[in-house]
Each structure stands twice: as structure tokens, then as C-alpha cells.
Short mmCIF file of C-alpha atoms in Angstrom, two decimals:
data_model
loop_
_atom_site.label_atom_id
_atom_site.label_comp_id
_atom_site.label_asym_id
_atom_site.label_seq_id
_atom_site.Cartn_x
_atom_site.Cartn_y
_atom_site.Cartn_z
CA UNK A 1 -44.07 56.26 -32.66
CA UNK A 2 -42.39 56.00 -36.11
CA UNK A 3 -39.46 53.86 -35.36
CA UNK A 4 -36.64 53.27 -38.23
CA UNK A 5 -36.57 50.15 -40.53
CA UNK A 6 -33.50 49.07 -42.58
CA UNK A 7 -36.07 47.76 -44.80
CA UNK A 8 -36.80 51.53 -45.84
CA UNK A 9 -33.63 51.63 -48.04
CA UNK A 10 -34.65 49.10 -50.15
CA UNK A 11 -37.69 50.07 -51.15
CA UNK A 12 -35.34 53.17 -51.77
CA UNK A 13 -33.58 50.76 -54.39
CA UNK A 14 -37.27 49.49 -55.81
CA UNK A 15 -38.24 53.29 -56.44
CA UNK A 16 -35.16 54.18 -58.13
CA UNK A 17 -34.54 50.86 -60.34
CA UNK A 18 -37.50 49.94 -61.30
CA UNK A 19 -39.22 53.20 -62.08
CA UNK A 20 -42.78 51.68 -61.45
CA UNK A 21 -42.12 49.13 -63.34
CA UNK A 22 -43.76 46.67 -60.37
CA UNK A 23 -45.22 47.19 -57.85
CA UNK A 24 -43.50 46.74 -54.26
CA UNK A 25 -45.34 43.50 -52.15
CA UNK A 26 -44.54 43.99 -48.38
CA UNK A 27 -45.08 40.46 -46.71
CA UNK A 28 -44.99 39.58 -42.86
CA UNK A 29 -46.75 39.00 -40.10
CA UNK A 30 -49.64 40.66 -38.42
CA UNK A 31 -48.51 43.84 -36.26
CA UNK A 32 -44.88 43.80 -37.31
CA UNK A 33 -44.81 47.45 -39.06
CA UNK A 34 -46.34 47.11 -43.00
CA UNK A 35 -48.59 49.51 -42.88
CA UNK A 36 -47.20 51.77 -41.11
CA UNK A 37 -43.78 51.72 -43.25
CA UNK A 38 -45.56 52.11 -46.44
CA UNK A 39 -47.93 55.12 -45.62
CA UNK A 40 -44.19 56.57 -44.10
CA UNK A 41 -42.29 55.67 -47.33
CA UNK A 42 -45.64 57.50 -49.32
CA UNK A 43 -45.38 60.17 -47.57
CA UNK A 44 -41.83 61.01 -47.67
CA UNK A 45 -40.89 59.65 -51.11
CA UNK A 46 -44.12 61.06 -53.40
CA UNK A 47 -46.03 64.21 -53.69
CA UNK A 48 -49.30 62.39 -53.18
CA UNK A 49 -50.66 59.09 -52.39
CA UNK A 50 -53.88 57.32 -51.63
CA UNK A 51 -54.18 54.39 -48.73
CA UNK A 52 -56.35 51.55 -49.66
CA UNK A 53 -57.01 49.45 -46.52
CA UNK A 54 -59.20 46.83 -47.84
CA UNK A 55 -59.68 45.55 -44.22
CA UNK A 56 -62.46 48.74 -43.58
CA UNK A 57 -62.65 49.58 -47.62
CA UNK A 58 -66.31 50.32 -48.65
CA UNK A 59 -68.18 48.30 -50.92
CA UNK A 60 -67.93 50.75 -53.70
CA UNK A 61 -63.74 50.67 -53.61
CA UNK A 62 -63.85 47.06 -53.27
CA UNK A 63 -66.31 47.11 -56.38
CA UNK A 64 -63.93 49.11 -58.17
CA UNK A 65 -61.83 46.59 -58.74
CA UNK A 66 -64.00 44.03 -60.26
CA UNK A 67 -63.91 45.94 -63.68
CA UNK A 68 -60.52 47.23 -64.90
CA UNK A 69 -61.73 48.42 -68.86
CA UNK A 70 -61.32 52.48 -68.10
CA UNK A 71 -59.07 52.50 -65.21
CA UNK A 72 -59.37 56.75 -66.87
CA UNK A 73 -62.63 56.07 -64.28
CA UNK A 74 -61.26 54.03 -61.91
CA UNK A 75 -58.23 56.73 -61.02
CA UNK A 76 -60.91 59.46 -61.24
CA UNK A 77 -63.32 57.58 -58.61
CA UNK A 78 -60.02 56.54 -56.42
CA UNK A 79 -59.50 60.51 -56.30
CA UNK A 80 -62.59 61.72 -55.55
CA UNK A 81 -63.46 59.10 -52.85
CA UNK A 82 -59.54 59.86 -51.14
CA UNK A 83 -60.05 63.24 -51.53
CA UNK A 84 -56.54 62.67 -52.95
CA UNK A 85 -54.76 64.61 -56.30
CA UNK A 86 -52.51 61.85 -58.04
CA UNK A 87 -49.78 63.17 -60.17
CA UNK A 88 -48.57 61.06 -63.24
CA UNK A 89 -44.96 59.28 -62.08
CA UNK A 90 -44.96 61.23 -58.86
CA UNK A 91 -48.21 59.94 -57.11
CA UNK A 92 -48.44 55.86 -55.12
CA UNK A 93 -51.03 53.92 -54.25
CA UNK A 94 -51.22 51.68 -51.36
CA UNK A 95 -52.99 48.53 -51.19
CA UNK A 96 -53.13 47.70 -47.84
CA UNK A 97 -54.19 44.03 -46.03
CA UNK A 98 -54.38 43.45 -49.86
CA UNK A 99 -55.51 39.97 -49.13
CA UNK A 100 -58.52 40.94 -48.27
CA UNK A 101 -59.37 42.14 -51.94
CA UNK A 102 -57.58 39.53 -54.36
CA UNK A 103 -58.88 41.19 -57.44
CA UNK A 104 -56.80 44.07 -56.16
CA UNK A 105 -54.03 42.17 -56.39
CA UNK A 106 -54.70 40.83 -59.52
CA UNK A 107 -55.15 43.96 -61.44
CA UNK A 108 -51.24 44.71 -60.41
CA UNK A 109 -50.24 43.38 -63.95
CA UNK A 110 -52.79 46.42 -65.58
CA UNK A 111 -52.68 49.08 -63.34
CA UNK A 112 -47.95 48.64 -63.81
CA UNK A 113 -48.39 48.12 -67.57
CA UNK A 114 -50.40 51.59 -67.05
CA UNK A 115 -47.39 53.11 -65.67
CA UNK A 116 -48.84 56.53 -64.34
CA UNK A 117 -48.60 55.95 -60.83
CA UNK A 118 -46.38 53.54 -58.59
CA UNK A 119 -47.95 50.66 -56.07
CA UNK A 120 -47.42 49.35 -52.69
CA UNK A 121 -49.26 46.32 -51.46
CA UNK A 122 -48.97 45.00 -47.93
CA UNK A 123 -50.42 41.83 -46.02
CA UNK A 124 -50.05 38.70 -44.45
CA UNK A 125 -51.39 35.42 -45.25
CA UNK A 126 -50.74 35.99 -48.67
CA UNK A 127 -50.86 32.58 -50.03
CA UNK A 128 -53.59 30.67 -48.10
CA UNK A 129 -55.56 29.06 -50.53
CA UNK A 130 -58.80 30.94 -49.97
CA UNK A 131 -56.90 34.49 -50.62
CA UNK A 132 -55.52 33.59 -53.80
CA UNK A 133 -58.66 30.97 -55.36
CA UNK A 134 -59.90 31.97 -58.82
CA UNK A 135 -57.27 35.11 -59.34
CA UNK A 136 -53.45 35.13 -61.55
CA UNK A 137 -51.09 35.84 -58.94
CA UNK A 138 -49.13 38.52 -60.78
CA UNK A 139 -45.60 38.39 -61.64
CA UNK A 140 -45.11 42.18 -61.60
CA UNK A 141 -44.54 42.47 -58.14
CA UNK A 142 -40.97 43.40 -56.41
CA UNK A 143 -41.29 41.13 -53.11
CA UNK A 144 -40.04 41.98 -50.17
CA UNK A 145 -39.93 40.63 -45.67
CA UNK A 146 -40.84 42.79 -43.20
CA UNK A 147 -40.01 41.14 -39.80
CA UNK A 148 -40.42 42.47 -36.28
CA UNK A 149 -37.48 45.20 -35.27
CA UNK A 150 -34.15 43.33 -35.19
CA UNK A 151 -31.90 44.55 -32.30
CA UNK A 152 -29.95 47.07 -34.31
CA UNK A 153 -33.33 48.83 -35.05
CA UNK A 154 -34.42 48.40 -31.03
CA UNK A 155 -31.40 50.03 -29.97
CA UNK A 156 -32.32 53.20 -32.39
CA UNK A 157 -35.40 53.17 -31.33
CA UNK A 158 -34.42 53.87 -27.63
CA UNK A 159 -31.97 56.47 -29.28
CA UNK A 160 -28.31 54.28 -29.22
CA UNK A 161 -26.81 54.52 -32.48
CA UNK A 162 -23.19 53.58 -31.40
CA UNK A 163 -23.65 50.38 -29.60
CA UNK A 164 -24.13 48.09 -33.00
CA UNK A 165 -21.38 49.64 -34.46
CA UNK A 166 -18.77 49.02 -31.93
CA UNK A 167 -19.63 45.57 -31.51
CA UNK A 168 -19.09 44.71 -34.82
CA UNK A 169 -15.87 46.18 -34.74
CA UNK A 170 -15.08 43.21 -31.79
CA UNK A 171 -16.79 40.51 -33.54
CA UNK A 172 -14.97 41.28 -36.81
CA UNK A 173 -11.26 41.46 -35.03
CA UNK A 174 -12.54 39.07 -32.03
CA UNK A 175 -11.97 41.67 -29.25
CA UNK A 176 -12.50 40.85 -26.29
CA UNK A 177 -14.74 43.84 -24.51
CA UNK A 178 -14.31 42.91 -20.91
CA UNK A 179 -16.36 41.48 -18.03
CA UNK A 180 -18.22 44.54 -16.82
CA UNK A 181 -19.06 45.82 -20.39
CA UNK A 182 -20.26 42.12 -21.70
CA UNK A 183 -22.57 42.13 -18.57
CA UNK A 184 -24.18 45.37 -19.61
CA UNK A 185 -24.47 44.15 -22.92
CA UNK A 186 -26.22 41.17 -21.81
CA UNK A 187 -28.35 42.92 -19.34
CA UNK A 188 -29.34 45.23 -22.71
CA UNK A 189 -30.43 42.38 -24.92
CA UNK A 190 -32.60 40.45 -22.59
CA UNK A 191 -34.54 43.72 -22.33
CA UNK A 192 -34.67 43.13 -26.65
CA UNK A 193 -35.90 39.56 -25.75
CA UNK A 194 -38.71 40.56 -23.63
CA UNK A 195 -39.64 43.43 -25.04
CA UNK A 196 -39.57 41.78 -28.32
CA UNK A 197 -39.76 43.66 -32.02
CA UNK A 198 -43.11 43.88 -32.25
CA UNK A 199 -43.60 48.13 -32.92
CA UNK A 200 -46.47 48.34 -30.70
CA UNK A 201 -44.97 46.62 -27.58
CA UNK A 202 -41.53 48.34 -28.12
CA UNK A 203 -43.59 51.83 -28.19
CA UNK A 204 -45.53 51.01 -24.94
CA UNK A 205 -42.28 50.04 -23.21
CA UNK A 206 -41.08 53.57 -24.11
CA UNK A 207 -43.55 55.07 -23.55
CA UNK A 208 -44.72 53.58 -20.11
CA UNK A 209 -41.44 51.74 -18.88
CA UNK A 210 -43.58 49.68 -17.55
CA UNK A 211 -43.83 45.60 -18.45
CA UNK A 212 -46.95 44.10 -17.38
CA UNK A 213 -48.20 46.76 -19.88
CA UNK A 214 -46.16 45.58 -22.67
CA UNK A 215 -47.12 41.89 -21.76
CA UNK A 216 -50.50 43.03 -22.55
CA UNK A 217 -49.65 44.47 -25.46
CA UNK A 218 -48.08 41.23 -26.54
CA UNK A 219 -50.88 39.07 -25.30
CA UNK A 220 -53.67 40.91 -27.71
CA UNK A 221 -51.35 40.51 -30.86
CA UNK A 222 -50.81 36.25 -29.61
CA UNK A 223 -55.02 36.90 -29.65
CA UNK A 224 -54.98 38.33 -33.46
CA UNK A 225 -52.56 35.37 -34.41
CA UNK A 226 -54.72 32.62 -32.65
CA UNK A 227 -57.42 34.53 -34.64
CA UNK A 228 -55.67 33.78 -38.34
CA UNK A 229 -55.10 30.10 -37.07
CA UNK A 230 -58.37 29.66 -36.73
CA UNK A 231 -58.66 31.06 -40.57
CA UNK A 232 -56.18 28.58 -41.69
CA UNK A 233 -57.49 25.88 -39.66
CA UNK A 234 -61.09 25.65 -38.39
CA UNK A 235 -60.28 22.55 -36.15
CA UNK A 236 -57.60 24.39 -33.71
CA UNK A 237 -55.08 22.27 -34.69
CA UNK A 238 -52.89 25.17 -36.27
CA UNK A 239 -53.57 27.10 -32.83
CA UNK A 240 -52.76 23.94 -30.80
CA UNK A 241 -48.97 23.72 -32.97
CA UNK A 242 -48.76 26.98 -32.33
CA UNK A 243 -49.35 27.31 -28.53
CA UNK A 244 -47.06 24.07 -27.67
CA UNK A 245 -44.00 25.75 -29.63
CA UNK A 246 -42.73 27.01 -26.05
CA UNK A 247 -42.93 23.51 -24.31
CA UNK A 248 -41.73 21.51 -27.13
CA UNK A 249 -38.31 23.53 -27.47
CA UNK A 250 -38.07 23.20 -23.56
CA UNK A 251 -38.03 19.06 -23.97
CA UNK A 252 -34.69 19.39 -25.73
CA UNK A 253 -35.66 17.06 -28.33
CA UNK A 254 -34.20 16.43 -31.50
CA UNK A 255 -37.56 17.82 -32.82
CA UNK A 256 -40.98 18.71 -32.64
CA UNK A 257 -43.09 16.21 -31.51
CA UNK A 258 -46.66 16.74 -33.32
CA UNK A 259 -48.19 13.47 -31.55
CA UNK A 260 -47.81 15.38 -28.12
CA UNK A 261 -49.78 17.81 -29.26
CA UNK A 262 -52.56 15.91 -31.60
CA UNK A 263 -53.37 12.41 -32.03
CA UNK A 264 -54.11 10.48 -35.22
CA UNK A 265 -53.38 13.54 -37.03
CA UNK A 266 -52.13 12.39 -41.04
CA UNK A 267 -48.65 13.67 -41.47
CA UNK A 268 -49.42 15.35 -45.08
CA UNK A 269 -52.42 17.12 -43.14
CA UNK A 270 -50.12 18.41 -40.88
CA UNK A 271 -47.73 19.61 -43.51
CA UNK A 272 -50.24 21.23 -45.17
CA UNK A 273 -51.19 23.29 -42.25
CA UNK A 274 -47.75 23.85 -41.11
CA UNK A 275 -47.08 25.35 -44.80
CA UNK A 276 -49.85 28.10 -44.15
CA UNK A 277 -48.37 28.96 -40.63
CA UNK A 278 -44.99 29.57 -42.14
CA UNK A 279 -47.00 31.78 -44.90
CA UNK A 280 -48.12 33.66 -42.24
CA UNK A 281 -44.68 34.68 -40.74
CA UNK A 282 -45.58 33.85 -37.38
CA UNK A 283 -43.49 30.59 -37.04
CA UNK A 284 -40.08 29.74 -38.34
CA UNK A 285 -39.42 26.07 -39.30
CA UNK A 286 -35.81 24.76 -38.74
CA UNK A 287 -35.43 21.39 -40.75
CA UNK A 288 -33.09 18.25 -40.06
CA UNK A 289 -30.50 18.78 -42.67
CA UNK A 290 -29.83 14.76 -43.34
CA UNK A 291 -26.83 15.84 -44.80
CA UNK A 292 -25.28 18.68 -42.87
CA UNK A 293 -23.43 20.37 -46.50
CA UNK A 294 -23.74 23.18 -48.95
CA UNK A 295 -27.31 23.11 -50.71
CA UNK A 296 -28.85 21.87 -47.60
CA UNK A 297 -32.47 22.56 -49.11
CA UNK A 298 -32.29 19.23 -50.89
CA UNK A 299 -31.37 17.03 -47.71
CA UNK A 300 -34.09 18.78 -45.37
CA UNK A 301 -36.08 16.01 -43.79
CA UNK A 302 -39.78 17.58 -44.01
CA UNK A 303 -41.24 15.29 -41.07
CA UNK A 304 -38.17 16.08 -39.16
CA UNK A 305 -38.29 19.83 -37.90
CA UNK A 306 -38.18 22.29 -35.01
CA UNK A 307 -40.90 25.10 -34.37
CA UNK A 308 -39.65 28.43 -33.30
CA UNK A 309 -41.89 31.91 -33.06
CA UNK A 310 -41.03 35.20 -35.27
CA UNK A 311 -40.73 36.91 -31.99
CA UNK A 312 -38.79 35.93 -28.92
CA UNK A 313 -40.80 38.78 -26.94
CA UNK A 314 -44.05 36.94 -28.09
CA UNK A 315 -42.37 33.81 -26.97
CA UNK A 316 -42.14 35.01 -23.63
CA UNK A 317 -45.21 35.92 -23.42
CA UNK A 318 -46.75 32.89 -25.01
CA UNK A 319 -44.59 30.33 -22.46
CA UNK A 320 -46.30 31.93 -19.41
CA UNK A 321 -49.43 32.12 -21.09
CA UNK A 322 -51.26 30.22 -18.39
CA UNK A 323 -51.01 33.26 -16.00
CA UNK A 324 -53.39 35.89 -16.04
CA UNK A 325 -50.40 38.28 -17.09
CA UNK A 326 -47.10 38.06 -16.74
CA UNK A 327 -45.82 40.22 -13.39
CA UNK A 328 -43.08 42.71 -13.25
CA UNK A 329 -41.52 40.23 -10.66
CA UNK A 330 -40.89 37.23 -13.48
CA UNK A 331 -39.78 40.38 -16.53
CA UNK A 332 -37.52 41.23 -13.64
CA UNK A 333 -35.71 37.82 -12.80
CA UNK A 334 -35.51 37.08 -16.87
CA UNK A 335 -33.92 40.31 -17.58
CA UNK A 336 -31.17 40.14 -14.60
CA UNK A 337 -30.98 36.09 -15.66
CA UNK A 338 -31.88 34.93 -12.20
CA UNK A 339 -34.77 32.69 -13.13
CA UNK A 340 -34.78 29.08 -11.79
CA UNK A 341 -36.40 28.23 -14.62
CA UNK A 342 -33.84 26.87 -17.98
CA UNK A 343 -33.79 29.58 -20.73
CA UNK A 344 -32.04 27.50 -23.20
CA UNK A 345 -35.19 27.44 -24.73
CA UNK A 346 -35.04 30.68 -24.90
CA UNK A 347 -31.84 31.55 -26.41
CA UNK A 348 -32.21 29.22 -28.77
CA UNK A 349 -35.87 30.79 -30.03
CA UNK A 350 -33.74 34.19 -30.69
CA UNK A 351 -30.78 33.04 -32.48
CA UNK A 352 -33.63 30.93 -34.84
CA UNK A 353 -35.19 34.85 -35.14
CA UNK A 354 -31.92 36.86 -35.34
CA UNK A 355 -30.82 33.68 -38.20
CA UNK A 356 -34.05 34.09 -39.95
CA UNK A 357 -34.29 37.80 -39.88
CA UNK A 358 -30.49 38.04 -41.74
CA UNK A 359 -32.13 36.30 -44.30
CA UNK A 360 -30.78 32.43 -43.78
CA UNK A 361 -33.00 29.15 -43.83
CA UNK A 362 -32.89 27.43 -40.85
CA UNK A 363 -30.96 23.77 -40.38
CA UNK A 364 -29.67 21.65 -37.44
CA UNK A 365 -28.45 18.13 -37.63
CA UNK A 366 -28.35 15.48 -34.99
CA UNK A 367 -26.86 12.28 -34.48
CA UNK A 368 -25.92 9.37 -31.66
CA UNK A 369 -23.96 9.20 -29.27
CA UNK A 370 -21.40 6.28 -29.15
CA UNK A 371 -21.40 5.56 -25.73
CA UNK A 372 -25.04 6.26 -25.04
CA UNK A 373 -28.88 6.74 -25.69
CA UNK A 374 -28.44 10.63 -26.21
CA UNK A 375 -27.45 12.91 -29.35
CA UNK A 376 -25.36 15.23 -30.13
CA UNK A 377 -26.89 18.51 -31.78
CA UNK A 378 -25.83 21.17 -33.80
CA UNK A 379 -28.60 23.83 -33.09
CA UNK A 380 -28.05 25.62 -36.49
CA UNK A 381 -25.98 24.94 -39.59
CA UNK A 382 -25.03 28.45 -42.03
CA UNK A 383 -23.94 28.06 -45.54
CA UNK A 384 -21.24 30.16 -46.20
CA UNK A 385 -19.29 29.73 -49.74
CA UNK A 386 -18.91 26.46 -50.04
CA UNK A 387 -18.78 25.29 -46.55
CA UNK A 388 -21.07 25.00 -43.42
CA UNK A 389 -20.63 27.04 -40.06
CA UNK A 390 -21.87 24.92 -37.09
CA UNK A 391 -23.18 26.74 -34.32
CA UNK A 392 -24.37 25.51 -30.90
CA UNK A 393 -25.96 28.05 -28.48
CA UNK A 394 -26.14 28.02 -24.84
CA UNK A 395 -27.74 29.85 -22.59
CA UNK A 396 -24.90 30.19 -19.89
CA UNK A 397 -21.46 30.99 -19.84
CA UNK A 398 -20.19 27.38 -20.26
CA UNK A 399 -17.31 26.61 -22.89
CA UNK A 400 -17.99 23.12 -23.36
CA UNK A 401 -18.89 22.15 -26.96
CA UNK A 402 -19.35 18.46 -27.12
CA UNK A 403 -21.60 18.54 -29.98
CA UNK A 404 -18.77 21.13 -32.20
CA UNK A 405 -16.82 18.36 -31.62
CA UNK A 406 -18.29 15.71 -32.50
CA UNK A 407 -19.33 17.33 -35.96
CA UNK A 408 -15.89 18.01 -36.35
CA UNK A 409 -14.84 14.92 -36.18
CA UNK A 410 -17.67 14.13 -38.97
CA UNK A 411 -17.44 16.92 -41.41
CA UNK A 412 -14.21 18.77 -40.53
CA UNK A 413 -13.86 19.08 -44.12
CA UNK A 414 -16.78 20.52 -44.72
CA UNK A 415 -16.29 23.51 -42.28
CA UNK A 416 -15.70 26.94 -42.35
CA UNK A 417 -15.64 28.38 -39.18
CA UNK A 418 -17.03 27.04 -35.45
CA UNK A 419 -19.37 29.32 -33.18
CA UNK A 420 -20.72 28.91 -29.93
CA UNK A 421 -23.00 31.21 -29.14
CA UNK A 422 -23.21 32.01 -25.11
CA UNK A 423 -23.26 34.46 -22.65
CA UNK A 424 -19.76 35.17 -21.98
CA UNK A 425 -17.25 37.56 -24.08
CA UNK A 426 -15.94 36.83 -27.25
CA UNK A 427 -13.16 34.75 -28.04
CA UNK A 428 -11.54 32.27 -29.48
CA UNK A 429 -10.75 28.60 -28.22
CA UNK A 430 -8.86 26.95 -30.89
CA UNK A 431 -10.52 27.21 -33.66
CA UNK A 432 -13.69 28.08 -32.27
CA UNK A 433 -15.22 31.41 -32.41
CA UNK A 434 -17.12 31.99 -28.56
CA UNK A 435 -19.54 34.63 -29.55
CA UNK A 436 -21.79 36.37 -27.12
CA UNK A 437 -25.54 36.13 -28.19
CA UNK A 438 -25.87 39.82 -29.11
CA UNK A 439 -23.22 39.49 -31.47
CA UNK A 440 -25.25 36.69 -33.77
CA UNK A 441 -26.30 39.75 -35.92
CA UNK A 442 -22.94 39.60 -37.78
CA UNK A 443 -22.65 36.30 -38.46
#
């Protein structure tokens, strides 16, 4: 299925303002939709185009590229080996796993200063070192995220257009919607949670209704990610981060712990190889924000940090990992919230996605307790204007906010607005804004 992506209207914008003036880069992880959105967007936007998958390319097309003095040739042999007619200013062409040819991606500054046709490149892993050795990166290129289907898109895709709409209209005036309707809401975005964004798994769920399916569906894309790991990091270790993110969020500590995962590992080695991960789009990194204000980039704490996965449905998948497959019976128990188990974990991993997705970095901060041992924690700090939002998320219907208060009594200066993000309906209590989880979106 072709399912809708918000990110279609922008590269809208790209055609019409830049007139092939760059080309469009689509980033993001493996599976979430690239391809598949560009050869859509060619299709519906341009007379004619030609798909370059450099992943199965032959040796000739990759050739092609190695020489760009008569690109008069190199358009003829493009044409005749597509089977494709390009038209001057009406005509794309998409480079496709792009990484897989850099030379491709190098001749971007030529083949835009040529101006007869317009491109699209798409891949992941863009910036490991091995992808982008001996080439210019070019600076012609538009970039833009593609991340797995937020919720708005997952409700379109199982036809609801009017859901997202009326919810915003309650978070933006704080409307209560009632007991019985914030239940079905709830029960409608775990489904999102364990179905996940991925296309593929959200097409075999609607397709089949069926989960142990979908879990299989998710489990072969975890294999294709454990596969680039092992790309960016021949020793496991990446794969070994990677596979503990479930377990480490489930400690509830102030951060991820990498010495529970490997030994003797140098911290700088670490960083290196949790810089390619993030390249990859499969991870999200939430930094300690030292100091919890405006322009919190320049107080991160880079040994200090929090792992989270691109996709909560993955997540699932990837914290029962050790079964054989994940039963109807457990999809069942998560989705009606009866699981023994604690999902903070859980909740936490999508408001990190839904965050990241809007487009914000990702901060907490964390700091003693007077009175004892523990910390408080703010799970994730948002700069808005010149102030901070604090949020803390919880996975239950509880009110209590300790840790909102306690940064209060820090930084109330420094705040905009308070949310605590739970599973009850919106309201306020004081100052604080109690937002149900599916409302994070807005925010």
C-alpha cells in the first residue's frame, strides 16, 4: 500500500522554490518509506523519470558515473538502459540507496549546474566514513528526514481523518473529552505503539489483522538493522548498544549505562560508534542538559545520555526479542494495558519518537534528592521562545509530579509551561498542563 506522508508537501515546496536548483536528499532509516515516496512523488509530479537503485544497479550504470565530461552521453545511456524519455525541466532522476554509489552523489554539483532535469537521492547511512571516503560531499543538495509514520499519518492510513483534528482542538483549549472517549483513545494509540510506523508492518496489520504476522514483519527489519551495525562496527559492539536499549530504559536510570553492556570499552570509541548509529536513524540520543535553559546544545553532557529506538513498534518487538515471536496473547495484554510487566519504559520510548519526529533535540536533566539517595528527573526538556517546557511522562493515570516540582522550585523562572504526559484526560492542575500521551503531537 501507498500510505500518505506529510513529508510529500515539502518536497512540494523544494519543486516549486528551487526550480532544480538542488537536488532533494531524503535521509532515514532503513524500511521507513524513501523509496517508495520518491518513485510516488516522480510519478505524480513529472512527466517522466528514471529510478536508479544503486543497491541492484549494473556495473555499466555504476560505471557511468565515474566519468562526468559529456553527461550529452551519460543522459543518452541513462535513457536507453531505463527505457525511459527524459524531458528538459519536466523529467527527475532518482538516485536511490545512493550510498551505495558515492560518485553518484558527488556528481550532484554537475549534473544541478546542468539544470535539464531535477534529482532525488535517498539512503541511509549517509555519513559513515566508508560511504563518503575520497568524494566532495556536495552542497547542492536540499536535505530533508523521513521518519517512520507518525500517528496522524497511522490514523489515515486506517482511513480516520477526523480523529487528529479534534484532538487538537482539546489540547489547544484544554478540553476535557471524557472518561469513555479518553479510554478509546488510549486503546487506539497502543495499537500505533505496537504496530509501530514502519510502512511494511502497518500494511501487514491491514492487511492481515493479524499480530504475530506483523511481529515478524518487525523482527526481519530489527535483522536488516543488526545487519548495518555490523557495517558500522565489525566487533558487535554497535549491535550489543543497540539490543540493550530496551533493558537499559527499564532500570530507570539517570542514563545509559555502556559498562553493562561492554567492558573496557574507551569512551571516545564508544562515541564514535554511537555517532554512526544516530547517522543511521535507528536510535535517538537524549543528552543530560547540565544546564536545563534555552540553547541547551551547548550544556549537553556527551558521556551522559539516554538511548531510545526510532520506532516504539520495533521497540516492542526488540524487548521480547528472546521469544521465538511475540504471541497474540502478550500484543493483546499491551494493547488493553493489562500487562504485569512496567511500560514506563515504554511510554517514555514514544514520547522520545513522537519529540524527535516534530523535529526537537532531545534533553532531560536530573538531580538529588535532599532527603535521599534517589533523583528527581525531568524525562524531556522543549525549548520554546525563550523558555524551557518540562515534561515528565508516566505510564499510568497518576497525578503526582514530584520531579515538576522540584524543577520548579529550581528554574521557575526559566519556564514556560508544565506537562505531564499520562494516561488520563487532559487538564489542568495549577499550572500544569495533564496531557494524555496521544496528545504529545501538539506540543
Amino acid at each position: 500500500m501507498i500510505f500518505e506522508r506529510k513529508l510529500y508537501q515539502k518536497m512540494l515546496e523544494w519543486k516549486r522554490e528551487f526550480d532544480g536548483k538542488t537536488a532533494l536528499l531524503i535521509k532515514g532509516a532503513r524500511r521507513v518509506g524513501k523509496s517508495t515516496l520518491a518513485e510516488e512523488f516522480a510519478k505524480n509530479e513529472y512527466e517522466s523519470y528514471i529510478l536508479i537503485d544503486f543497491s541492484v544497479a549494473s556495473k555499466e550504470v555504476h560505471s557511468l558515473f565515474e566519468d562526468l565530461s559529456d553527461l550529452n552521453y551519460l543522459f543518452l545511456r541513462l535513457q536507453m538502459i531505463y527505457h525511459v524519455n527524459l524531458t528538459e525541466r519536466k523529467s527527475v532522476i532518482i538516485f536511490d540507496e545512493v550510498q551505495m554509489q558515492p560518485l553518484a552523489r558527488q556528481a550532484i554539483k554537475h549534473l544541478v549546474k546542468d539544470h535539464r532535469y531535477d534529482y532525488i537521492e535517498t539512503g541511509s547511512l549517509l555519513s559513515i566514513k566508508k560511504n563518503i571516503k575520497d568524494i566532495v560531499i556536495p552542497s547542492e543538495e536540499t536535505r530533508m528526514q523521513l521518519y517512520p509514520l507518525d500517528y496522524e499519518e497511522f490514523r489515515w492510513a486506517l482511513g480516520d481523518r477526523v480523529t487528529m483534528p479534534l484532538l487538537r482542538i482539546a489540547y489547544e483549549n484544554v478540553r476535557p473529552l471524557g472518561d469513555d472517549l479518553n479510554r478509546r483513545m488510549l486503546r487506539d494509540f497502543r495499537l500505533y505503539m505496537l504496530v509501530g510506523g514502519m510502512p511494511q508492518a502497518v500494511d501487514t496489520y491491514i492487511t492481515t489483522n493479524n499480530m504475530s504476522m506483523v511481529d515478524q514483519v518487525k523482527r526481519n527489519i530489527l535483522e536488516l538493522y543488526e545487519d548495518d551495525f555490523r557495517k558500522i562496527d565489525p566487533t558487535g559492539r554497535a549491535g550489543m548498544l543497540f539490543d540493550a536499549i530496551p533493558a537499559e530504559l527499564n532500570k530507570n536510570a539517570s542514563r545509559y549505562q555502556v559498562s553493562s553492556v561492554i567492558t573496557g570499552e574507551k569512551e571516545e570509541r564508544v562515541r564514535e560508534i554511537l555517532a554512526d548509529m544516530q547517522d543511521s536513524m535507528t536510535v535517538y540520543i537524549s543528552y543530560h542538559a547540565n544546564n536545563p535553559n534555552t540553547g541547551m546544545a551547548f550544556h549537553k553532557d556527551p558521556g551522559r545520555y539516554k538511548l531510545f529506538l526510532c520506532d516504539t513498534g520495533l521497540f516492542v518487538t526488540l524487548a521480547f526479542k528472546d521469544r521465538d515471536f511475540t504471541d497474540n496473547e502478550i500484543y493483546e495484554k499491551l494493547l488493553n494495558d493489562k500487562l504485569s510487566t512496567n511500560l514506563g519504559y515504554l511510554y517514555e520510548n514514544m514520547v522520545a519518537q513522537m519529540l524527535r519526529t516534530a523535529g526537537n533535540e532531545l534533553f532531560y536533566y536530573s538531580f538529588p534528592k535532599e532527603t535521599s539517595n534517589h533523583n528527581y528527573e525531568v524525562d524531556f526538556l522543549l525549548a520554546r521562545k525563550n523558555k524551557i517546557c518540562p515534561l515528565e511522562v508516566k505510564s499510568s493515570g497518576y497525578r503526582t509530579h514530584a520531579s515538576l516540582d522540584a524543577f520548579q522550585g529550581k528554574f521557575s523562572e526559566r519556564i514556560r509551561k508544565r506537562y505531564l504526559i499520562y494516561t488520563r484526560d487532559i487538564r489542568k492542575d495549577t499550572d500544569i498542563i495533564c496531557l494524555p500521551v496521544y496528545m504529545v503531537p501538539f506540543l
